[in-house]
mmCIF file of C-alpha atoms and ligand atoms in Angstrom:
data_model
loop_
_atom_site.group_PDB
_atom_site.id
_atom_site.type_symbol
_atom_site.label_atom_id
_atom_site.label_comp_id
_atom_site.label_asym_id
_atom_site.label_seq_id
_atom_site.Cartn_x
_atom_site.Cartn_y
_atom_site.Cartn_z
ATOM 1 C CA UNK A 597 51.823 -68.778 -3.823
ATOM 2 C CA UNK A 598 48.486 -67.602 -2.837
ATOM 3 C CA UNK A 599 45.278 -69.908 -3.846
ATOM 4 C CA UNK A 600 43.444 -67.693 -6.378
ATOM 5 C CA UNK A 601 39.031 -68.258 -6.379
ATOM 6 C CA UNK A 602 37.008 -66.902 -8.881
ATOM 7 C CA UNK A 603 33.586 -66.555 -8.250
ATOM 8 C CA UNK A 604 31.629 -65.387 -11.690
ATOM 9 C CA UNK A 605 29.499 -62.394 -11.753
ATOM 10 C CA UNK A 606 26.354 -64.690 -12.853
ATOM 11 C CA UNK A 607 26.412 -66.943 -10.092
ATOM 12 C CA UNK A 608 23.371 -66.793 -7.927
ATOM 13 C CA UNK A 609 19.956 -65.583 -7.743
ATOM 14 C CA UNK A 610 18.664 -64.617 -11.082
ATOM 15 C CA UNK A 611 16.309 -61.743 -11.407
ATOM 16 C CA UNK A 612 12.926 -63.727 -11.650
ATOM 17 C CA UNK A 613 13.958 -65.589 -8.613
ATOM 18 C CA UNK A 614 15.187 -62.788 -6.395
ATOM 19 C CA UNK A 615 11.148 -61.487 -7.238
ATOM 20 C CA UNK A 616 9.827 -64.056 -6.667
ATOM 21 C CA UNK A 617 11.463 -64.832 -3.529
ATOM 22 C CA UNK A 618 11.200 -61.234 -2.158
ATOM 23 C CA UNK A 619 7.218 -61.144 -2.631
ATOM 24 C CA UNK A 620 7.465 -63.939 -0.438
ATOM 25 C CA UNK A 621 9.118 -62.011 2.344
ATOM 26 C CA UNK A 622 6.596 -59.097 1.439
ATOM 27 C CA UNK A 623 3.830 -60.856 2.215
ATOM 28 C CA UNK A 624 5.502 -62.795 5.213
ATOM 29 C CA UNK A 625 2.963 -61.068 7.529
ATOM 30 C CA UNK A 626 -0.254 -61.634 5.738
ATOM 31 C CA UNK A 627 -0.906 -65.910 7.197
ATOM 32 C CA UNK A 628 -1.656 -68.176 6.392
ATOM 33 C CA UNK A 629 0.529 -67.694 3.456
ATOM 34 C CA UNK A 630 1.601 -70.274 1.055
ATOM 35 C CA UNK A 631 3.708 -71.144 -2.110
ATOM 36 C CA UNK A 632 2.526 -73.132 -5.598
ATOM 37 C CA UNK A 633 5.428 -75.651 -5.370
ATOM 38 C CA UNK A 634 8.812 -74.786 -3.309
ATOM 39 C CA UNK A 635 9.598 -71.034 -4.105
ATOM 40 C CA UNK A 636 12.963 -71.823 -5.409
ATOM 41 C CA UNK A 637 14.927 -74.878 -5.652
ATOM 42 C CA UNK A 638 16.513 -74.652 -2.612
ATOM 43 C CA UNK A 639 15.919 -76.586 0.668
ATOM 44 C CA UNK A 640 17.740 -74.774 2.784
ATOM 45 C CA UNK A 641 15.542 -71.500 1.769
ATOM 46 C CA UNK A 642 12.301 -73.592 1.406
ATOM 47 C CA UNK A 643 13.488 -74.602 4.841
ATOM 48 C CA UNK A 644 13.643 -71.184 6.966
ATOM 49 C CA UNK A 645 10.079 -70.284 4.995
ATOM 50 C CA UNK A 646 8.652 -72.695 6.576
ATOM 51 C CA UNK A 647 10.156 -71.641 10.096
ATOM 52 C CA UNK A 648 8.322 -68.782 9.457
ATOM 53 C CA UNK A 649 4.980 -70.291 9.102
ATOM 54 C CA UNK A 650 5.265 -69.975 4.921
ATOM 55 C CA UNK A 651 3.909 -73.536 3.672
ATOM 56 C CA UNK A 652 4.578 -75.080 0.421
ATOM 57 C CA UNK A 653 1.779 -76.401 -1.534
ATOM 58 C CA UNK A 654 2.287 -79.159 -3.890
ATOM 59 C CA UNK A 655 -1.229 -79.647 -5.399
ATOM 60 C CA UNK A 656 -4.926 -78.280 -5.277
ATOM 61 C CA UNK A 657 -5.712 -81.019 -3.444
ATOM 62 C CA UNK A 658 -3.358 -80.359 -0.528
ATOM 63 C CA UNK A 659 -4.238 -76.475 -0.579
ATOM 64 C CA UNK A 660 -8.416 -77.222 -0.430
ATOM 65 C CA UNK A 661 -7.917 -78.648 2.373
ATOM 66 C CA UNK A 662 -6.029 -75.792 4.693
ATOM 67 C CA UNK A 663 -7.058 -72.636 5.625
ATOM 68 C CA UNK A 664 -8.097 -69.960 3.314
ATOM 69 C CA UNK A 665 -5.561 -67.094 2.848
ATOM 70 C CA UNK A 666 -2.614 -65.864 -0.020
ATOM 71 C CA UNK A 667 -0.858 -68.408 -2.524
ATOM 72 C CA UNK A 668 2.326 -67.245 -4.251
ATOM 73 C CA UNK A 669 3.163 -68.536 -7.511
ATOM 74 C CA UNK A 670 6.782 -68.954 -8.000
ATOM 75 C CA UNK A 671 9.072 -67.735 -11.297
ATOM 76 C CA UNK A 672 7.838 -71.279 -13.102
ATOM 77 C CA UNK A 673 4.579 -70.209 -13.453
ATOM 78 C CA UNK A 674 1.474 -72.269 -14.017
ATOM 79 C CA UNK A 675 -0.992 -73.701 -15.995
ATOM 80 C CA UNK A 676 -3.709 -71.229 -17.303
ATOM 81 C CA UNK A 677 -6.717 -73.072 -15.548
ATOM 82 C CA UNK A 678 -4.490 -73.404 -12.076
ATOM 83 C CA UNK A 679 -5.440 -69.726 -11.820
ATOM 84 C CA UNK A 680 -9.011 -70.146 -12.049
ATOM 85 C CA UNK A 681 -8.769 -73.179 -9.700
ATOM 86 C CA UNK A 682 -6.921 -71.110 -6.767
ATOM 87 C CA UNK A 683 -9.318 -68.116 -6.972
ATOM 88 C CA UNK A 684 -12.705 -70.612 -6.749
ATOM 89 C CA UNK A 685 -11.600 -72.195 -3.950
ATOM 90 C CA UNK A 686 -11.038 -69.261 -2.277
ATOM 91 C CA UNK A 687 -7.558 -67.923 -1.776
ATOM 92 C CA UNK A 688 -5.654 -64.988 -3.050
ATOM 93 C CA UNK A 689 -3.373 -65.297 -5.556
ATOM 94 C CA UNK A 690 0.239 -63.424 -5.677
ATOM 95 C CA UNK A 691 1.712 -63.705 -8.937
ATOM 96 C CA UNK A 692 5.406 -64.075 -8.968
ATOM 97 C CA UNK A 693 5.601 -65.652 -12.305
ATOM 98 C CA UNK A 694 8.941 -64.297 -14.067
ATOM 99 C CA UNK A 695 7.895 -61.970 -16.345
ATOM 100 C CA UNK A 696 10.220 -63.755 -19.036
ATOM 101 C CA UNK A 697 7.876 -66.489 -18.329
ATOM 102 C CA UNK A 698 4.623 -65.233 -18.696
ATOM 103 C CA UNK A 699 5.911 -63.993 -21.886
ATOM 104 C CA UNK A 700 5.769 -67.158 -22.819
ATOM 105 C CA UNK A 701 2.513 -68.298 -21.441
ATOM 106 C CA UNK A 702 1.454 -64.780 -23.783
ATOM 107 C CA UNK A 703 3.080 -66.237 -26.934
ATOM 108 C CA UNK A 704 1.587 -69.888 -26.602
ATOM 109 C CA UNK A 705 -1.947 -67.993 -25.677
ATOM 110 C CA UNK A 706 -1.983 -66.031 -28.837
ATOM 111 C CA UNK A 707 -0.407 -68.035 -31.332
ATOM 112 C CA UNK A 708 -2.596 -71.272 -30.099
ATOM 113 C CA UNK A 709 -5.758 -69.410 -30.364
ATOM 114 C CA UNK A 710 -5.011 -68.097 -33.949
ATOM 115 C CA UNK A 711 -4.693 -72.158 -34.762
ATOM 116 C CA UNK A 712 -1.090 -72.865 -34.570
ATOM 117 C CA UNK A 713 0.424 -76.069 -33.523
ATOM 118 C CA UNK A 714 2.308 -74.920 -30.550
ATOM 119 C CA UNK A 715 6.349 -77.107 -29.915
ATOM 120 C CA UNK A 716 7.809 -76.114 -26.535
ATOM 121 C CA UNK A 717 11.759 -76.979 -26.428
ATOM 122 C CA UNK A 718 12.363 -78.206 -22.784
ATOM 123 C CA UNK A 719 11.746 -80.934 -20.534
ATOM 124 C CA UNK A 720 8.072 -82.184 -20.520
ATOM 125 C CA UNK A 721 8.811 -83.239 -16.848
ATOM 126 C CA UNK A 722 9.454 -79.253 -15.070
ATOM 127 C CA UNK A 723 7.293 -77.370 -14.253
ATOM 128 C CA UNK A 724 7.808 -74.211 -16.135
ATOM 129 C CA UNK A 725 7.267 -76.485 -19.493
ATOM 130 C CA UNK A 726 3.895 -77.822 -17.763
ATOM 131 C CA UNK A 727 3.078 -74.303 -16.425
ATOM 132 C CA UNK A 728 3.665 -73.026 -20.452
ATOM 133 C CA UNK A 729 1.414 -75.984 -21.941
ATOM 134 C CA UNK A 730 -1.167 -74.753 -20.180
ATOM 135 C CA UNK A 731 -1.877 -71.872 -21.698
ATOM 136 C CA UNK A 732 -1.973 -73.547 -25.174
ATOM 137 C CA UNK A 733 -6.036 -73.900 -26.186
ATOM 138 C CA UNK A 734 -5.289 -76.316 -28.593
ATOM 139 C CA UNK A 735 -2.527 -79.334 -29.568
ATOM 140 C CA UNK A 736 0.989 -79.069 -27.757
ATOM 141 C CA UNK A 737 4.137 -80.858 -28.882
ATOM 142 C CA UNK A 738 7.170 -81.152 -26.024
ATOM 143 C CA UNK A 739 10.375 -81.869 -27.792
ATOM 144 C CA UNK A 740 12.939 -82.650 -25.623
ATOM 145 C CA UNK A 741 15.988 -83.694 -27.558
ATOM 146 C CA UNK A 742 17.397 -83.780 -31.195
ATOM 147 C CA UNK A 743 15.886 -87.713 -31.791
ATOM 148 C CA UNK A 744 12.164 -85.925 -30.521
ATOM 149 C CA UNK A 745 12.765 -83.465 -33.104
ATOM 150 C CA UNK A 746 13.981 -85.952 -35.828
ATOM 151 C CA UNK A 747 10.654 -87.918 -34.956
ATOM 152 C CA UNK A 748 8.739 -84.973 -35.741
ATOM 153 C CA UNK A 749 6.146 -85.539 -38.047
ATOM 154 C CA UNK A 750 3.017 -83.702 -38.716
ATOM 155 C CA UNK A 751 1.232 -82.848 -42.302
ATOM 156 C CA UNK A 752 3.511 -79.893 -44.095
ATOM 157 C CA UNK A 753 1.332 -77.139 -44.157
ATOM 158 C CA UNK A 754 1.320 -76.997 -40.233
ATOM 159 C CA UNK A 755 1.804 -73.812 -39.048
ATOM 160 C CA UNK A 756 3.939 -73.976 -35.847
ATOM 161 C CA UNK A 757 5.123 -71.728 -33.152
ATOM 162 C CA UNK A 758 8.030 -72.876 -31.362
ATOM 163 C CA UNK A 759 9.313 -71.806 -27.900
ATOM 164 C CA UNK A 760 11.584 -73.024 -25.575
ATOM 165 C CA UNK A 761 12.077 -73.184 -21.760
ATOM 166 C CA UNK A 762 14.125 -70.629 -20.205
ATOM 167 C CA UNK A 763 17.074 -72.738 -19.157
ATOM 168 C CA UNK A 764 17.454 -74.324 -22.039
ATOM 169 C CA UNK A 765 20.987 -74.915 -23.465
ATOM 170 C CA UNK A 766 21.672 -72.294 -26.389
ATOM 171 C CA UNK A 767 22.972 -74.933 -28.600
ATOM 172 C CA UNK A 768 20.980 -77.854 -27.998
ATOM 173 C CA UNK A 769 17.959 -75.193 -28.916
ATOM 174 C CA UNK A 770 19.727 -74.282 -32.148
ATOM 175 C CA UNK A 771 20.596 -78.046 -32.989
ATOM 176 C CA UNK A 772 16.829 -79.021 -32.660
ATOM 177 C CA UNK A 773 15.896 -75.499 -34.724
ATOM 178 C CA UNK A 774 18.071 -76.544 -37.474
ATOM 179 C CA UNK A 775 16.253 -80.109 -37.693
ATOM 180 C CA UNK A 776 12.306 -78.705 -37.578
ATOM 181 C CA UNK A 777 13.475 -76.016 -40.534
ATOM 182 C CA UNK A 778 14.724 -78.562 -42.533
ATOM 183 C CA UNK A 779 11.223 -80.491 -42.562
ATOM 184 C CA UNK A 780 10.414 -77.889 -44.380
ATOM 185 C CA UNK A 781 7.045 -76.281 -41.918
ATOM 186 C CA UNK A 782 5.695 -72.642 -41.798
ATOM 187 C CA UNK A 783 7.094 -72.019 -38.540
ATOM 188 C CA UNK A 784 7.518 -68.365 -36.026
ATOM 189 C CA UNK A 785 10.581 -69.271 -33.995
ATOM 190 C CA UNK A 786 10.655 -67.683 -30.560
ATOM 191 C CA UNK A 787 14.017 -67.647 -29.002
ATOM 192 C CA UNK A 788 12.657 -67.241 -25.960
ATOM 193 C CA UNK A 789 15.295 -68.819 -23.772
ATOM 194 C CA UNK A 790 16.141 -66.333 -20.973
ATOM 195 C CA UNK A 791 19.481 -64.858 -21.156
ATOM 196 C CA UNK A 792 20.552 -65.149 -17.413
ATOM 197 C CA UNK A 793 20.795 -68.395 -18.448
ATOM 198 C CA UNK A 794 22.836 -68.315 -21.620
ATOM 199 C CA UNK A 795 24.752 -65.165 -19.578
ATOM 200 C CA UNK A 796 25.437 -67.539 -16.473
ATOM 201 C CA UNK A 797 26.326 -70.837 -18.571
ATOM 202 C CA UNK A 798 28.723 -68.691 -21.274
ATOM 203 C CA UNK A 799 30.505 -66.936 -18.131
ATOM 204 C CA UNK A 800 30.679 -70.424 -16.428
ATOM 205 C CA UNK A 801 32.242 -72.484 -19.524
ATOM 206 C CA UNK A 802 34.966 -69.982 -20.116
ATOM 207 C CA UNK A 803 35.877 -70.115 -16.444
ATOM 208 C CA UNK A 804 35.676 -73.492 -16.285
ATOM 209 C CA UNK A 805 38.375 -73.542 -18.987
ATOM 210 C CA UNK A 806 40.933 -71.506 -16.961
ATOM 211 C CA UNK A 807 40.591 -72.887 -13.567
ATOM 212 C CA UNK A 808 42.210 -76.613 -11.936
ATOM 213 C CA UNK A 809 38.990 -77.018 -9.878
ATOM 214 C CA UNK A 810 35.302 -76.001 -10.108
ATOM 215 C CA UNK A 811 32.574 -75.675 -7.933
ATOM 216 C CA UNK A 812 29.189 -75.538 -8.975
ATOM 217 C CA UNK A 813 26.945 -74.527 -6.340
ATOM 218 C CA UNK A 814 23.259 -75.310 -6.208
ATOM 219 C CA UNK A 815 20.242 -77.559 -5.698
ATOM 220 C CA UNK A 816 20.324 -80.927 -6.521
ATOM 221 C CA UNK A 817 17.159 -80.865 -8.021
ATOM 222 C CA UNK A 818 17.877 -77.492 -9.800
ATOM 223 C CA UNK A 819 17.667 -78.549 -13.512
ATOM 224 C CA UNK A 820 19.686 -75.315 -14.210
ATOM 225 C CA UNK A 821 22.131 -75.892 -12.056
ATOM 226 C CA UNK A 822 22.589 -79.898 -13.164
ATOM 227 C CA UNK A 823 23.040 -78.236 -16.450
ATOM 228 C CA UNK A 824 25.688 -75.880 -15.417
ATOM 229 C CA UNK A 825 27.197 -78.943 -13.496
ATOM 230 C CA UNK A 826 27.766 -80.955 -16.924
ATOM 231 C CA UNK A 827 28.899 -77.691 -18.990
ATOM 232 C CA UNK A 828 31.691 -77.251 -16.478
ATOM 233 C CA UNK A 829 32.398 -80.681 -16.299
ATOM 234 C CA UNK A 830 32.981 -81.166 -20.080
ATOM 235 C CA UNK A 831 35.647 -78.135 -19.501
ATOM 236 C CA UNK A 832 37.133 -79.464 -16.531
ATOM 237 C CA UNK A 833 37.238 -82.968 -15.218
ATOM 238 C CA UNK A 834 37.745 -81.644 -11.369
ATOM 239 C CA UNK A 835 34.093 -80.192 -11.404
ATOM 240 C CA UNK A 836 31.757 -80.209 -7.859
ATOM 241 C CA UNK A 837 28.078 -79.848 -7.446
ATOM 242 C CA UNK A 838 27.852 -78.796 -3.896
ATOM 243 C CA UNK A 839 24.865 -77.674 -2.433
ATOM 244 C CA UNK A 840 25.913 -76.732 0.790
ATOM 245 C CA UNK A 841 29.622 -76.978 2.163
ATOM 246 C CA UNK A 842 29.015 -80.591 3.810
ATOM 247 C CA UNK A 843 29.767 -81.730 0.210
ATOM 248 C CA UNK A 844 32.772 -79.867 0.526
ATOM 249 C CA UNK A 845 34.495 -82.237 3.173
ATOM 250 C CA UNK A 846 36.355 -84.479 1.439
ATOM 251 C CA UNK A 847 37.778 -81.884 -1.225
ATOM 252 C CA UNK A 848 41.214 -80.644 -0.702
ATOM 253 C CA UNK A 849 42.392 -77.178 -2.064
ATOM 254 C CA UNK A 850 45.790 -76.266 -2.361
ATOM 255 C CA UNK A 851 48.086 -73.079 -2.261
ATOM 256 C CA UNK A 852 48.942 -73.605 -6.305
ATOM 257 C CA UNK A 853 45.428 -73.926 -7.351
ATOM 258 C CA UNK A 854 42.796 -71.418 -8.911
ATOM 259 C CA UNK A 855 39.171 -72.408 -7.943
ATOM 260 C CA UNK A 856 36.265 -71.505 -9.738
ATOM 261 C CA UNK A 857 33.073 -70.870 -8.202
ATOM 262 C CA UNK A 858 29.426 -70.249 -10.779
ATOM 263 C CA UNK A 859 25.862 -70.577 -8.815
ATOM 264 C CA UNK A 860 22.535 -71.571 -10.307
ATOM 265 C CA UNK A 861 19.755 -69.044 -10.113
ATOM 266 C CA UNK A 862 18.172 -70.819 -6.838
ATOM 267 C CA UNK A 863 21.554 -70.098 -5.103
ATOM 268 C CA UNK A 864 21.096 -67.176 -1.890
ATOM 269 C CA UNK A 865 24.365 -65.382 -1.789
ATOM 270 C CA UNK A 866 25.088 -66.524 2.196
ATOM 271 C CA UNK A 867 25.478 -69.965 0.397
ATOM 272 C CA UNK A 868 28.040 -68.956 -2.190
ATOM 273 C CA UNK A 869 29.694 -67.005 0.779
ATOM 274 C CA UNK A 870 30.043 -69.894 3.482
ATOM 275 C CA UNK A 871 31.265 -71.715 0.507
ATOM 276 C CA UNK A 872 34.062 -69.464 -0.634
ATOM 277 C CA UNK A 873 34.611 -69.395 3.242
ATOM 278 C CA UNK A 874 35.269 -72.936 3.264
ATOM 279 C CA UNK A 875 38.199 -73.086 0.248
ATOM 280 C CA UNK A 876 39.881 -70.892 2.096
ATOM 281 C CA UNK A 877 39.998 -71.931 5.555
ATOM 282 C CA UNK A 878 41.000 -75.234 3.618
ATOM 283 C CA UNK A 879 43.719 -74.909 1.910
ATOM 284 C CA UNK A 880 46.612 -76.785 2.305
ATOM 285 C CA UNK A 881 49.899 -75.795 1.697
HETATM 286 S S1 LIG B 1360 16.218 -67.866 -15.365
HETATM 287 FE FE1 LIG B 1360 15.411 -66.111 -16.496
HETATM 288 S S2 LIG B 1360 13.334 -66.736 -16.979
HETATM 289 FE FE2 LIG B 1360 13.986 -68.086 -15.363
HETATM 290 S S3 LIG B 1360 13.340 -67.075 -13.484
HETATM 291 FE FE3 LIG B 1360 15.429 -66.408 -13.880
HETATM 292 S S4 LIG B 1360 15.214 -64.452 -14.993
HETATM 293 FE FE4 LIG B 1360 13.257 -65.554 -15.110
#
């Protein structure tokens, strides 16, 4: 018998990361060049950008002290004013925000400014939710779980727009949806969770399902990939998060087994490669 691997379509770069990640590589020769936070959450990426003189900013601090020159900002996105803040102190700004993002940062913009209370689904700690905050003009509400949303409580006639970050899981969004209806508020819902996401955690559930071992492959920081990490791992107990194949070493794969293999969006294909690589020069009989 012949080990089977099945790597799912989804896994990898996602289309707001492969941007944002290219533009970096398109403005490789313009220096100094530098990037709003990490590009992607991925060290080994982050890593070989910086070999090639690309430096990651962290804060506006950090970048008004270096040289003047081009700052990307990555798929997250930033706060409204972070713009503003870039440009006066003298640097050029290339935008890489994922346009699924901005949409966002469009929604929470408009719907702010014509006096809604804006709720963003999502964790109040990543920087996409931070990024989307910021481009509220008036009170923000994070909600980041079903007792947040049970907790809600503002006078009735509030109107509220609700959006949610990208990666957020499709039925933990419609969970906390269902609670905020049922208090009864005027409220525009904007399912604006990105479907990459939903694509790449629906593909990676139902192979998880099928498979005796799978591999998630990603970041450890990578909040999307944790998150495919624990939907696998509710499917099958014999679940991984490796991010590169050093993790790998103590795993054993055998002839009998099917392997599954899903990436998170920060995942370069070389990675997924080297790993499927590894399983098979593994195996055991
Ligand atoms: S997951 Fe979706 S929203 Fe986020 S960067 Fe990728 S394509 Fe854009």
């Amino acid at each position: 018998m012949i080990m089977e691997i099945i790597v799912a379509k989804s896994a990898g770069f996602c289309f707001g990361v492969d941007r944002a990640v290219k533009s970096v590589y398109d403005n490789i020769s313009n220096k100094p060049l530098y990037t709003y936070g990490p590009i992607i959450h991925n060290l080994q990426v982050v890593n070989e950008l910086e070999d090639k003189g690309v430096k990651v900013v962290n804060n506006i601090e950090e970048l008004r002290k270096l040289e003047k020159g081009k700052v990307i900002i990555r798929s997250h996105g930033v706060e409204e004013k972070i713009y503003e803040i870039i440009k006066d102190s003298g640097f050029s700004i290339v935008d890489a925000t994922c346009p699924y993002v901005k949409k966002i940062h469009h929604i929470v913009n408009d719907y702010s400014k014509k006096g809604d209370t804006i709720i963003i689904i999502g964790d109040s700690t990543h920087p996409e939710v931070i990024g989307i905050k910021g481009w509220s003009t008036r009170e923000t509400i994070i909600i980041e779980n079903v007792e947040d949303a049970k907790k809600l409580d503002i006078p009735k006639d509030t109107h509220l727009c609700v959006v949610a970050q990208t990666t957020l899981n499709y039925l933990k969004y419609q969970e906390i949806i269902e609670i905020i209806l049922d208090k009864g508020y005027h409220v525009d819902i904007k399912n604006t969770i990105c479907r990459a996401t939903r694509d790449r955690q629906e593909e990676a559930i139902n192979l998880s399902k099928k498979v005796d071992k799978m591999l998630v492959i990603g970041g450890k920081h990578s909040s999307n990939t944790r998150k495919l990490y624990q939907l696998c791992k509710n499917q099958c107990d014999n679940t991984y998060h490796i991010e590169t194949i050093e993790d790998l070493e103590l795993l054993v794969f055998s002839k009998n087994e099917i392997i599954g293999i899903t990436a998170g969006a920060s995942t370069p294909k070389n990675i997924i490669q080297e790993v499927i690589t590894h399983v098979r020069n593994t195996e055991r009989n």
